[in-house]
Amino acid sequence: MTKYLLGCICSLLLMLPSGLNAQGSAEDRPPVTRAFFLNNAFVVQSPGKVIDLGGVLIRDGLIQAVGKDLKAPADAKVLEADSMYIYAGFIDGLSNLGVPKPKDDENANRGRGQREYNPSYERAGIQTERSVTKMLSAEDKDLSEMRAIGFTAAHVVPHGDMLPGQGAVILLGGKDAGKMVVSEGSSLFAQFQGASGVYPNTDMAIMSKFRELYQQARQHKMHAANYAKNARGMSRPAQNDVLEAFGPSIDGERPIFFAVDGIKEMYRAITLSKELGFPLALADVTMGQKAIPAIKASGASVFLTLDLPKAPKEDKKEEETDAEKLKLEEHRAAAMKMHEEQAAMLTKAGIPFGFSTVSAKAKEVRDNLGRMIKAGLTEDQALTALTTGPAKMLGLSNVMGTVEKGKIANLLVTDQPYFAEGANVRYVFVDGMPSEYEVKKKKKKKPGDPDVKVLAAGTWNLEIDVPMEQMASPTLTIVDDDGSLSGRLVSGMGTTEISSMSLDGNNLTFSYTTDGGGQSVTVSFDLTIDGDSLEGSMAAGSFGSFDVEGDRGPK
Amino acid sequence: MFKQSLMLFLLLTVSALAAQVEKGSIHIKNGTVLTVTNGILENADVVIENGIISRIGKGLKTPSGAKVVDATGQFVMPGIIDAHSHIALDAVNESTHPITAEVQTGDVLDPLDVGIYRALAGGVTATHAMHGSANAIGGQCETIKLRYGTYNPSDLKMEGAPRTIKFALGENPMRVHGEGGGLMSRTRMGIEHTFRRAFSEAQQYLAAQEAYTKEKASDPTAVAPMYDRRLEALGDILKGDIIIHCHSYRADEILMLMNVCKDFGIKKLVFQHVNEGFKVAPELAEFGAGASVFADWWAYKFEVYYSTAYNAAILTRNGVVTSINSDSGDYIRHLFHQAGKTQRYGKLTDNEALRLITLNPAIQLGIDSRVGSLEKGKDGDVAIFSAHPLSVYAIPQMTIVDGIVRFDIKEDSNDQRLDPDPEKVDMMMLDYDEDHRCMEGTGEALLHNH
């Protein structure tokens, strides 16, 4: 559960009067202080460089001081950090964090019927002139989930097809999209994603179109330059924003970031860079160890995917004895290993890299990092790939990547070393403002007991471990009308009447249907009541299942 | 200036293609060597050094470091070449336009396709990785060597092989772009028009470029025509830099395309499938067009009913350079059987039949100076069989590409995939599809049309 501390106060105030509709605009007040102090912590300034029991002073979004024997200034809020670990916030090499996915447009169904033989640039997915900074939303759920595991900055790109637009490095926090942006136009984003139903649809047409656009951009640039020198008597170059956007890459100043799905796409991107001569960055790389000479020769910045294939569920019915199936399982396991040890192998080959999360799920990232470490990556190497490595490759080493005076106060605070089993993220600072995370007590839901008599009626204050603040702390009022239970759930989402609930012993279950982003979602609660407290889970269709705890409110 | 940067671009392209390809040395001893160009040598050796055949003869010395293969009692032939295949490709049709001369299957090679290994297990060492037949003018194709084991797509390219391009006549392009696309061309007349208009536009493009080249020396205000990859590729066909390989069935259309080519001065032309080729064999021979046919496969759609298994023999006897192709991930595994059928239907000699799957496809692809026969100086691409390859009892034993053993029946494991799914064990046989990919990517793949 994520809350900005100051935001937290506001939402608490709103929730207090027994859960009346908590909507309404909280007036944005300036924070009480923008100075924070963390002390007596292990400050991992950069991979391998640790200050034992040191402090970090943050002021106005920057790291003001780092070291031993620091004193808390009077105006600084002191946060509990004894024996905790402070790292530089992680940097994501490529993602769509903070960039809402556009609603499926009409293009999706335009493949059939009358063909469009000369699609516009936009229809063909060629939108190099667009900047992702015009699409940012601080409200994005993926962004807050990624922040909760330590990411504080990301190179983000627009959604789209072959050339969706220009990327930017943003901070993963803040309310104002404008203030999130650290560096605009830092990349041109490309991927092997064909336009639906029109040219270029396959990778072979994307390759050809890319070459053509790049050559045309060169030609256009030269024509414009000649015209600027010698306009008289020369035909005028047409205004063309799409081609002009290639300019900085032609000059070698702006990398073209390719998100590659698999080793073949990586080779294709390298081929284009080699032919055309633009600076290349490869993101979402897999099986990189099978292309080491080509990667080295390309000089590309490399970002490995933080997604890993999932191991099949052990089916422990009976021992497999079929020799061929055993052999196939051996091959499968070897393929899995190849993915897990990619990071270690590239390190061994001397190829620096960062990570990209564009196809990774936040809740799997820490597991996946653990698997890479188990496969031979050292913790310091992993930390490098999360902090100093990407900072350097994105050209932002002077403002982020380490815990040093003067850098943007992007920090991650954990109760144990980050990669240790069971380590919890306690604070994440973005641009000098903290989010605090409670340590989750993992409780197993007690099974319901049909023979126990409990009292369900009353008002319950629930805490639901759901990444939506409006739904996190609802109030449940249960009315017992002669053994027939009904209720009302009041949350930041509104009020829901529940006409029927079932109580079997101490096991309370009920469900209702709600609208979740345009689709109908059935929300089911399965709770066990124990005196004046309850616990259990809430399942919300494809959104997943979430832990629920609650206490009976005063009568 | 632009011309210079274009030259630089081309140079870079060439260097990008020159990948480091693995080559080996092998001494094949004491086999029956079917040279194709120089008769049959009994109890003879073939020595390959650093990927090139260095000697053929009896009792040769093994070069130092060479692998020795005992072929006693076995038959050694040049690696089989398939002039029409879609294995090792991630995409086959860019079916979004009737003319896609600028796209290249060489950009979407799939070195991880286990179909490459399956083809090797049928003695095949090189294939023509073709664009599909959805468009009147399809994409450029890539002649590849089956260097299975590499992860780098470019390693498959047969470096230095001439450029080729796929054209298509008849029902496929008519259906995809006429009926399906609601545009050109609905009829066979329209297909001809598509060619003529495309070549005319390319002529204009070349003329504009030439005019610019002349003008810019004296006129600083001259502006180059906007770079257009489609017209560049069509222009390269007009210049004779690209061999046309045209999907065709009917005799009238075959004559039509030869007339179009004559009108535009295009000489390099090979017809694919060409089921009615036997009707116009003298005309094909006179033009100098090649024919790459099926042994006995037809009647899968209306325009392919008038066919005969004697096609290859009739074409051969009329002096047409003829090959037998697979167009299939299955047939490619027994092209030697397909060639053998021409002895039952047409009484071709052993050597004529073998030429259909070796030297003749090499000629059609413009690579006959490098492969297609066992000769000193040619590439070390060899297939070894347990019996004469035209015998139904022959079993491929070993397939060698550039002196590297890429298939050895003794080392054959059940799972030869290079990238098995890490998430689940999938049984190989479930993956095995006898796939016909000519119309893949058109939404009609299930209709099974060539």
PDB file of N, CA, C and O in Angstrom, chain A residues 113 115 117 198-199 201-205 207-208 211-212 215-216 219 223 233 264 267-268 275 309-310 312 328-329 331-332 335-336, chain B residues 12 90 92-97 102 104 107-110 131 151-153 177 180-181 183 224-225 227 229 415 420-423 425:
ATOM      1  N   GLY A 113     -11.691  -5.896 -45.586  1.00  0.00           N
ATOM      2  CA  GLY A 113     -12.449  -5.075 -46.516  1.00  0.00           C
ATOM      3  C   GLY A 113     -11.537  -4.247 -47.393  1.00  0.00           C
ATOM      4  O   GLY A 113     -10.410  -4.638 -47.681  1.00  0.00           O
ATOM      5  N   ARG A 115      -8.875  -2.146 -48.845  1.00  0.00           N
ATOM      6  CA  ARG A 115      -7.533  -1.908 -48.323  1.00  0.00           C
ATOM      7  C   ARG A 115      -7.120  -0.454 -48.487  1.00  0.00           C
ATOM      8  O   ARG A 115      -7.512   0.202 -49.439  1.00  0.00           O
ATOM      9  N   TYR A 117      -4.104   1.457 -49.452  1.00  0.00           N
ATOM     10  CA  TYR A 117      -2.796   1.174 -50.035  1.00  0.00           C
ATOM     11  C   TYR A 117      -1.760   2.239 -49.732  1.00  0.00           C
ATOM     12  O   TYR A 117      -0.572   2.012 -49.885  1.00  0.00           O
ATOM     13  N   VAL A 198      -2.392  -2.594 -42.648  1.00  0.00           N
ATOM     14  CA  VAL A 198      -1.770  -1.749 -43.674  1.00  0.00           C
ATOM     15  C   VAL A 198      -0.250  -1.863 -43.597  1.00  0.00           C
ATOM     16  O   VAL A 198       0.303  -2.387 -42.634  1.00  0.00           O
ATOM     17  N   TYR A 199       0.379  -1.365 -44.626  1.00  0.00           N
ATOM     18  CA  TYR A 199       1.835  -1.341 -44.704  1.00  0.00           C
ATOM     19  C   TYR A 199       2.383  -0.335 -43.692  1.00  0.00           C
ATOM     20  O   TYR A 199       1.821   0.747 -43.586  1.00  0.00           O
ATOM     21  N   ASN A 201       3.276  -4.040 -42.316  1.00  0.00           N
ATOM     22  CA  ASN A 201       2.613  -4.990 -41.440  1.00  0.00           C
ATOM     23  C   ASN A 201       3.561  -6.035 -40.867  1.00  0.00           C
ATOM     24  O   ASN A 201       3.459  -6.408 -39.707  1.00  0.00           O
ATOM     25  N   THR A 202       4.505  -6.512 -41.658  1.00  0.00           N
ATOM     26  CA  THR A 202       5.441  -7.533 -41.171  1.00  0.00           C
ATOM     27  C   THR A 202       6.796  -6.904 -40.877  1.00  0.00           C
ATOM     28  O   THR A 202       7.079  -5.770 -41.278  1.00  0.00           O
ATOM     29  N   ASP A 203       7.641  -7.674 -40.190  1.00  0.00           N
ATOM     30  CA  ASP A 203       8.979  -7.188 -39.880  1.00  0.00           C
ATOM     31  C   ASP A 203       9.760  -6.833 -41.151  1.00  0.00           C
ATOM     32  O   ASP A 203      10.584  -5.930 -41.154  1.00  0.00           O
ATOM     33  N   MET A 204       9.524  -7.563 -42.238  1.00  0.00           N
ATOM     34  CA  MET A 204      10.314  -7.252 -43.443  1.00  0.00           C
ATOM     35  C   MET A 204       9.934  -5.885 -44.003  1.00  0.00           C
ATOM     36  O   MET A 204      10.797  -5.149 -44.488  1.00  0.00           O
ATOM     37  N   ALA A 205       8.639  -5.522 -43.881  1.00  0.00           N
ATOM     38  CA  ALA A 205       8.251  -4.186 -44.339  1.00  0.00           C
ATOM     39  C   ALA A 205       8.722  -3.117 -43.359  1.00  0.00           C
ATOM     40  O   ALA A 205       9.091  -2.011 -43.762  1.00  0.00           O
ATOM     41  N   MET A 207      11.475  -3.237 -41.630  1.00  0.00           N
ATOM     42  CA  MET A 207      12.896  -3.034 -41.937  1.00  0.00           C
ATOM     43  C   MET A 207      13.055  -2.109 -43.142  1.00  0.00           C
ATOM     44  O   MET A 207      13.858  -1.173 -43.141  1.00  0.00           O
ATOM     45  N   SER A 208      12.291  -2.396 -44.175  1.00  0.00           N
ATOM     46  CA  SER A 208      12.406  -1.607 -45.394  1.00  0.00           C
ATOM     47  C   SER A 208      11.955  -0.167 -45.157  1.00  0.00           C
ATOM     48  O   SER A 208      12.615   0.789 -45.576  1.00  0.00           O
ATOM     49  N   ARG A 211      14.516   1.883 -43.225  1.00  0.00           N
ATOM     50  CA  ARG A 211      15.631   2.326 -44.083  1.00  0.00           C
ATOM     51  C   ARG A 211      15.195   3.495 -44.960  1.00  0.00           C
ATOM     52  O   ARG A 211      15.922   4.475 -45.126  1.00  0.00           O
ATOM     53  N   GLU A 212      13.993   3.355 -45.526  1.00  0.00           N
ATOM     54  CA  GLU A 212      13.527   4.402 -46.434  1.00  0.00           C
ATOM     55  C   GLU A 212      13.343   5.726 -45.690  1.00  0.00           C
ATOM     56  O   GLU A 212      13.787   6.772 -46.145  1.00  0.00           O
ATOM     57  N   GLN A 215      16.741   7.263 -44.850  1.00  0.00           N
ATOM     58  CA  GLN A 215      17.375   7.851 -46.031  1.00  0.00           C
ATOM     59  C   GLN A 215      16.668   9.139 -46.455  1.00  0.00           C
ATOM     60  O   GLN A 215      17.310  10.128 -46.810  1.00  0.00           O
ATOM     61  N   GLN A 216      15.336   9.096 -46.387  1.00  0.00           N
ATOM     62  CA  GLN A 216      14.572  10.286 -46.759  1.00  0.00           C
ATOM     63  C   GLN A 216      14.848  11.420 -45.777  1.00  0.00           C
ATOM     64  O   GLN A 216      14.923  12.592 -46.170  1.00  0.00           O
ATOM     65  N   GLN A 219      18.049  12.956 -46.672  1.00  0.00           N
ATOM     66  CA  GLN A 219      17.895  13.733 -47.898  1.00  0.00           C
ATOM     67  C   GLN A 219      17.162  15.041 -47.597  1.00  0.00           C
ATOM     68  O   GLN A 219      17.548  16.110 -48.078  1.00  0.00           O
ATOM     69  N   HIS A 223      18.564  18.772 -48.028  1.00  0.00           N
ATOM     70  CA  HIS A 223      17.813  19.698 -48.874  1.00  0.00           C
ATOM     71  C   HIS A 223      17.503  20.981 -48.096  1.00  0.00           C
ATOM     72  O   HIS A 223      17.705  22.104 -48.591  1.00  0.00           O
ATOM     73  N   GLY A 233      15.798  30.054 -56.607  1.00  0.00           N
ATOM     74  CA  GLY A 233      15.864  29.141 -57.741  1.00  0.00           C
ATOM     75  C   GLY A 233      15.768  27.688 -57.354  1.00  0.00           C
ATOM     76  O   GLY A 233      15.772  26.820 -58.213  1.00  0.00           O
ATOM     77  N   LYS A 264      16.150 -12.479 -32.501  1.00  0.00           N
ATOM     78  CA  LYS A 264      16.119 -12.157 -33.933  1.00  0.00           C
ATOM     79  C   LYS A 264      15.824 -10.674 -34.142  1.00  0.00           C
ATOM     80  O   LYS A 264      16.439 -10.023 -34.984  1.00  0.00           O
ATOM     81  N   TYR A 267      18.941  -8.739 -33.484  1.00  0.00           N
ATOM     82  CA  TYR A 267      19.845  -8.725 -34.640  1.00  0.00           C
ATOM     83  C   TYR A 267      19.336  -7.762 -35.721  1.00  0.00           C
ATOM     84  O   TYR A 267      20.108  -7.090 -36.386  1.00  0.00           O
ATOM     85  N   ARG A 268      18.017  -7.718 -35.896  1.00  0.00           N
ATOM     86  CA  ARG A 268      17.465  -6.805 -36.917  1.00  0.00           C
ATOM     87  C   ARG A 268      17.762  -5.350 -36.554  1.00  0.00           C
ATOM     88  O   ARG A 268      18.146  -4.550 -37.419  1.00  0.00           O
ATOM     89  N   GLU A 275      23.889  -0.448 -40.687  1.00  0.00           N
ATOM     90  CA  GLU A 275      23.731   0.069 -42.053  1.00  0.00           C
ATOM     91  C   GLU A 275      23.616   1.583 -42.082  1.00  0.00           C
ATOM     92  O   GLU A 275      24.191   2.252 -42.929  1.00  0.00           O
ATOM     93  N   PRO A 309      10.883 -15.993 -18.088  1.00  0.00           N
ATOM     94  CA  PRO A 309       9.849 -17.022 -18.252  1.00  0.00           C
ATOM     95  C   PRO A 309       9.546 -17.665 -16.891  1.00  0.00           C
ATOM     96  O   PRO A 309      10.409 -17.712 -16.015  1.00  0.00           O
ATOM     97  N   LYS A 310       8.339 -18.125 -16.755  1.00  0.00           N
ATOM     98  CA  LYS A 310       7.947 -18.748 -15.481  1.00  0.00           C
ATOM     99  C   LYS A 310       8.156 -20.249 -15.548  1.00  0.00           C
ATOM    100  O   LYS A 310       7.840 -20.883 -16.549  1.00  0.00           O
ATOM    101  N   PRO A 312       7.405 -24.051 -15.072  1.00  0.00           N
ATOM    102  CA  PRO A 312       6.120 -24.752 -15.068  1.00  0.00           C
ATOM    103  C   PRO A 312       5.811 -25.250 -13.666  1.00  0.00           C
ATOM    104  O   PRO A 312       6.716 -25.554 -12.886  1.00  0.00           O
ATOM    105  N   LEU A 328      13.196 -34.028 -23.130  1.00  0.00           N
ATOM    106  CA  LEU A 328      12.543 -32.757 -23.458  1.00  0.00           C
ATOM    107  C   LEU A 328      12.515 -31.839 -22.238  1.00  0.00           C
ATOM    108  O   LEU A 328      12.737 -30.629 -22.342  1.00  0.00           O
ATOM    109  N   GLU A 329      12.275 -32.410 -21.079  1.00  0.00           N
ATOM    110  CA  GLU A 329      12.266 -31.613 -19.847  1.00  0.00           C
ATOM    111  C   GLU A 329      13.664 -31.046 -19.588  1.00  0.00           C
ATOM    112  O   GLU A 329      13.811 -29.901 -19.165  1.00  0.00           O
ATOM    113  N   HIS A 331      15.834 -30.265 -21.876  1.00  0.00           N
ATOM    114  CA  HIS A 331      16.000 -29.154 -22.817  1.00  0.00           C
ATOM    115  C   HIS A 331      15.252 -27.914 -22.357  1.00  0.00           C
ATOM    116  O   HIS A 331      15.721 -26.798 -22.479  1.00  0.00           O
ATOM    117  N   ARG A 332      14.045 -28.153 -21.840  1.00  0.00           N
ATOM    118  CA  ARG A 332      13.257 -27.026 -21.340  1.00  0.00           C
ATOM    119  C   ARG A 332      13.997 -26.326 -20.201  1.00  0.00           C
ATOM    120  O   ARG A 332      14.121 -25.111 -20.172  1.00  0.00           O
ATOM    121  N   ALA A 335      16.782 -24.262 -21.422  1.00  0.00           N
ATOM    122  CA  ALA A 335      16.307 -23.011 -22.022  1.00  0.00           C
ATOM    123  C   ALA A 335      15.991 -21.998 -20.928  1.00  0.00           C
ATOM    124  O   ALA A 335      16.286 -20.804 -21.050  1.00  0.00           O
ATOM    125  N   MET A 336      15.401 -22.464 -19.847  1.00  0.00           N
ATOM    126  CA  MET A 336      15.092 -21.587 -18.719  1.00  0.00           C
ATOM    127  C   MET A 336      16.381 -20.996 -18.144  1.00  0.00           C
ATOM    128  O   MET A 336      16.471 -19.803 -17.880  1.00  0.00           O
TER     129      MET A 336
ATOM    130  N   LEU B  12      28.040   0.154 -46.716  1.00  0.00           N
ATOM    131  CA  LEU B  12      27.770  -0.313 -45.366  1.00  0.00           C
ATOM    132  C   LEU B  12      26.882  -1.554 -45.401  1.00  0.00           C
ATOM    133  O   LEU B  12      27.071  -2.484 -44.646  1.00  0.00           O
ATOM    134  N   ASP B  90      10.486 -15.719 -40.654  1.00  0.00           N
ATOM    135  CA  ASP B  90       9.535 -15.221 -39.666  1.00  0.00           C
ATOM    136  C   ASP B  90       8.316 -14.572 -40.314  1.00  0.00           C
ATOM    137  O   ASP B  90       7.312 -14.338 -39.654  1.00  0.00           O
ATOM    138  N   VAL B  92       6.318 -14.259 -44.418  1.00  0.00           N
ATOM    139  CA  VAL B  92       6.361 -14.728 -45.804  1.00  0.00           C
ATOM    140  C   VAL B  92       5.725 -13.713 -46.751  1.00  0.00           C
ATOM    141  O   VAL B  92       6.284 -13.399 -47.793  1.00  0.00           O
ATOM    142  N   ASN B  93       4.563 -13.212 -46.374  1.00  0.00           N
ATOM    143  CA  ASN B  93       3.880 -12.242 -47.230  1.00  0.00           C
ATOM    144  C   ASN B  93       3.759 -10.888 -46.553  1.00  0.00           C
ATOM    145  O   ASN B  93       3.266 -10.813 -45.428  1.00  0.00           O
ATOM    146  N   GLU B  94       4.157  -9.826 -47.239  1.00  0.00           N
ATOM    147  CA  GLU B  94       3.735  -8.488 -46.839  1.00  0.00           C
ATOM    148  C   GLU B  94       2.560  -8.189 -47.762  1.00  0.00           C
ATOM    149  O   GLU B  94       2.725  -7.619 -48.847  1.00  0.00           O
ATOM    150  N   SER B  95       1.383  -8.612 -47.333  1.00  0.00           N
ATOM    151  CA  SER B  95       0.250  -8.650 -48.267  1.00  0.00           C
ATOM    152  C   SER B  95      -0.560  -7.360 -48.250  1.00  0.00           C
ATOM    153  O   SER B  95      -1.713  -7.357 -48.613  1.00  0.00           O
ATOM    154  N   THR B  96       0.063  -6.259 -47.824  1.00  0.00           N
ATOM    155  CA  THR B  96      -0.689  -5.019 -47.680  1.00  0.00           C
ATOM    156  C   THR B  96      -0.659  -4.149 -48.929  1.00  0.00           C
ATOM    157  O   THR B  96      -1.237  -3.065 -48.947  1.00  0.00           O
ATOM    158  N   HIS B  97       0.034  -4.604 -49.977  1.00  0.00           N
ATOM    159  CA  HIS B  97       0.123  -3.803 -51.199  1.00  0.00           C
ATOM    160  C   HIS B  97       0.414  -4.751 -52.359  1.00  0.00           C
ATOM    161  O   HIS B  97       1.136  -5.733 -52.175  1.00  0.00           O
ATOM    162  N   GLU B 102      10.321  -3.737 -52.412  1.00  0.00           N
ATOM    163  CA  GLU B 102      11.375  -3.240 -51.535  1.00  0.00           C
ATOM    164  C   GLU B 102      11.597  -4.120 -50.305  1.00  0.00           C
ATOM    165  O   GLU B 102      12.620  -4.016 -49.657  1.00  0.00           O
ATOM    166  N   GLN B 104      12.401  -7.487 -48.076  1.00  0.00           N
ATOM    167  CA  GLN B 104      13.368  -8.563 -48.309  1.00  0.00           C
ATOM    168  C   GLN B 104      13.198  -9.662 -47.267  1.00  0.00           C
ATOM    169  O   GLN B 104      13.263  -9.382 -46.066  1.00  0.00           O
ATOM    170  N   ASP B 107      15.610 -10.021 -44.408  1.00  0.00           N
ATOM    171  CA  ASP B 107      15.480  -9.272 -43.154  1.00  0.00           C
ATOM    172  C   ASP B 107      14.723 -10.044 -42.083  1.00  0.00           C
ATOM    173  O   ASP B 107      14.675  -9.606 -40.937  1.00  0.00           O
ATOM    174  N   VAL B 108      14.074 -11.126 -42.473  1.00  0.00           N
ATOM    175  CA  VAL B 108      13.265 -11.852 -41.487  1.00  0.00           C
ATOM    176  C   VAL B 108      13.650 -13.330 -41.429  1.00  0.00           C
ATOM    177  O   VAL B 108      12.815 -14.203 -41.193  1.00  0.00           O
ATOM    178  N   LEU B 109      14.918 -13.608 -41.627  1.00  0.00           N
ATOM    179  CA  LEU B 109      15.372 -14.992 -41.546  1.00  0.00           C
ATOM    180  C   LEU B 109      15.239 -15.485 -40.106  1.00  0.00           C
ATOM    181  O   LEU B 109      15.433 -14.739 -39.158  1.00  0.00           O
ATOM    182  N   ASP B 110      14.895 -16.761 -39.996  1.00  0.00           N
ATOM    183  CA  ASP B 110      14.718 -17.369 -38.678  1.00  0.00           C
ATOM    184  C   ASP B 110      15.695 -18.534 -38.515  1.00  0.00           C
ATOM    185  O   ASP B 110      15.400 -19.662 -38.902  1.00  0.00           O
ATOM    186  N   HIS B 131       9.660 -14.923 -50.699  1.00  0.00           N
ATOM    187  CA  HIS B 131       8.439 -14.195 -50.342  1.00  0.00           C
ATOM    188  C   HIS B 131       7.265 -14.990 -50.889  1.00  0.00           C
ATOM    189  O   HIS B 131       7.428 -15.812 -51.787  1.00  0.00           O
ATOM    190  N   TYR B 151      22.676 -18.489 -34.138  1.00  0.00           N
ATOM    191  CA  TYR B 151      21.574 -17.659 -33.658  1.00  0.00           C
ATOM    192  C   TYR B 151      21.503 -16.350 -34.435  1.00  0.00           C
ATOM    193  O   TYR B 151      20.595 -15.557 -34.237  1.00  0.00           O
ATOM    194  N   ASN B 152      22.482 -16.123 -35.286  1.00  0.00           N
ATOM    195  CA  ASN B 152      22.537 -14.870 -36.031  1.00  0.00           C
ATOM    196  C   ASN B 152      21.867 -15.056 -37.394  1.00  0.00           C
ATOM    197  O   ASN B 152      22.374 -15.809 -38.234  1.00  0.00           O
ATOM    198  N   PRO B 153      20.732 -14.397 -37.624  1.00  0.00           N
ATOM    199  CA  PRO B 153      20.018 -14.606 -38.890  1.00  0.00           C
ATOM    200  C   PRO B 153      20.904 -14.394 -40.115  1.00  0.00           C
ATOM    201  O   PRO B 153      20.797 -15.135 -41.097  1.00  0.00           O
ATOM    202  N   HIS B 177      -5.784  -8.940 -53.566  1.00  0.00           N
ATOM    203  CA  HIS B 177      -5.880  -7.494 -53.778  1.00  0.00           C
ATOM    204  C   HIS B 177      -7.079  -7.085 -54.618  1.00  0.00           C
ATOM    205  O   HIS B 177      -7.511  -5.951 -54.560  1.00  0.00           O
ATOM    206  N   GLY B 180     -10.312  -9.474 -52.323  1.00  0.00           N
ATOM    207  CA  GLY B 180     -10.147  -9.222 -50.894  1.00  0.00           C
ATOM    208  C   GLY B 180      -9.882  -7.769 -50.588  1.00  0.00           C
ATOM    209  O   GLY B 180     -10.378  -7.225 -49.612  1.00  0.00           O
ATOM    210  N   GLY B 181      -9.109  -7.116 -51.425  1.00  0.00           N
ATOM    211  CA  GLY B 181      -8.699  -5.752 -51.128  1.00  0.00           C
ATOM    212  C   GLY B 181      -9.567  -4.710 -51.803  1.00  0.00           C
ATOM    213  O   GLY B 181      -9.477  -3.531 -51.490  1.00  0.00           O
ATOM    214  N   LEU B 183      -9.337  -3.616 -54.716  1.00  0.00           N
ATOM    215  CA  LEU B 183      -8.552  -2.738 -55.588  1.00  0.00           C
ATOM    216  C   LEU B 183      -7.857  -3.580 -56.645  1.00  0.00           C
ATOM    217  O   LEU B 183      -8.320  -4.653 -56.986  1.00  0.00           O
ATOM    218  N   ALA B 224      17.531  16.314 -55.649  1.00  0.00           N
ATOM    219  CA  ALA B 224      17.418  14.898 -55.993  1.00  0.00           C
ATOM    220  C   ALA B 224      15.974  14.435 -55.843  1.00  0.00           C
ATOM    221  O   ALA B 224      15.264  14.913 -54.969  1.00  0.00           O
ATOM    222  N   PRO B 225      15.526  13.514 -56.703  1.00  0.00           N
ATOM    223  CA  PRO B 225      14.185  12.943 -56.484  1.00  0.00           C
ATOM    224  C   PRO B 225      14.147  12.214 -55.145  1.00  0.00           C
ATOM    225  O   PRO B 225      15.146  11.638 -54.721  1.00  0.00           O
ATOM    226  N   TYR B 227      14.017   9.714 -52.335  1.00  0.00           N
ATOM    227  CA  TYR B 227      14.397   8.298 -52.277  1.00  0.00           C
ATOM    228  C   TYR B 227      13.165   7.425 -52.082  1.00  0.00           C
ATOM    229  O   TYR B 227      12.354   7.678 -51.191  1.00  0.00           O
ATOM    230  N   ARG B 229      12.305   3.350 -51.975  1.00  0.00           N
ATOM    231  CA  ARG B 229      12.895   2.005 -52.011  1.00  0.00           C
ATOM    232  C   ARG B 229      12.156   1.076 -52.975  1.00  0.00           C
ATOM    233  O   ARG B 229      12.761   0.175 -53.557  1.00  0.00           O
ATOM    234  N   ASP B 415      15.273 -34.155 -30.138  1.00  0.00           N
ATOM    235  CA  ASP B 415      14.912 -32.744 -30.050  1.00  0.00           C
ATOM    236  C   ASP B 415      16.092 -31.907 -30.511  1.00  0.00           C
ATOM    237  O   ASP B 415      17.093 -31.802 -29.822  1.00  0.00           O
ATOM    238  N   PRO B 420      14.016 -24.191 -27.227  1.00  0.00           N
ATOM    239  CA  PRO B 420      12.798 -24.803 -26.696  1.00  0.00           C
ATOM    240  C   PRO B 420      12.085 -23.818 -25.768  1.00  0.00           C
ATOM    241  O   PRO B 420      12.718 -22.928 -25.195  1.00  0.00           O
ATOM    242  N   ASP B 421      10.788 -23.971 -25.650  1.00  0.00           N
ATOM    243  CA  ASP B 421       9.994 -23.145 -24.753  1.00  0.00           C
ATOM    244  C   ASP B 421      10.450 -23.391 -23.314  1.00  0.00           C
ATOM    245  O   ASP B 421      10.399 -24.519 -22.834  1.00  0.00           O
ATOM    246  N   PRO B 422      10.912 -22.339 -22.613  1.00  0.00           N
ATOM    247  CA  PRO B 422      11.372 -22.561 -21.240  1.00  0.00           C
ATOM    248  C   PRO B 422      10.221 -22.797 -20.265  1.00  0.00           C
ATOM    249  O   PRO B 422      10.448 -23.223 -19.148  1.00  0.00           O
ATOM    250  N   GLU B 423       9.009 -22.507 -20.678  1.00  0.00           N
ATOM    251  CA  GLU B 423       7.893 -22.564 -19.735  1.00  0.00           C
ATOM    252  C   GLU B 423       7.148 -23.896 -19.745  1.00  0.00           C
ATOM    253  O   GLU B 423       6.454 -24.219 -18.810  1.00  0.00           O
ATOM    254  N   VAL B 425       7.101 -28.171 -21.479  1.00  0.00           N
ATOM    255  CA  VAL B 425       7.608 -29.221 -22.359  1.00  0.00           C
ATOM    256  C   VAL B 425       6.558 -29.457 -23.425  1.00  0.00           C
ATOM    257  O   VAL B 425       5.432 -29.805 -23.128  1.00  0.00           O
TER     258      VAL B 425
END
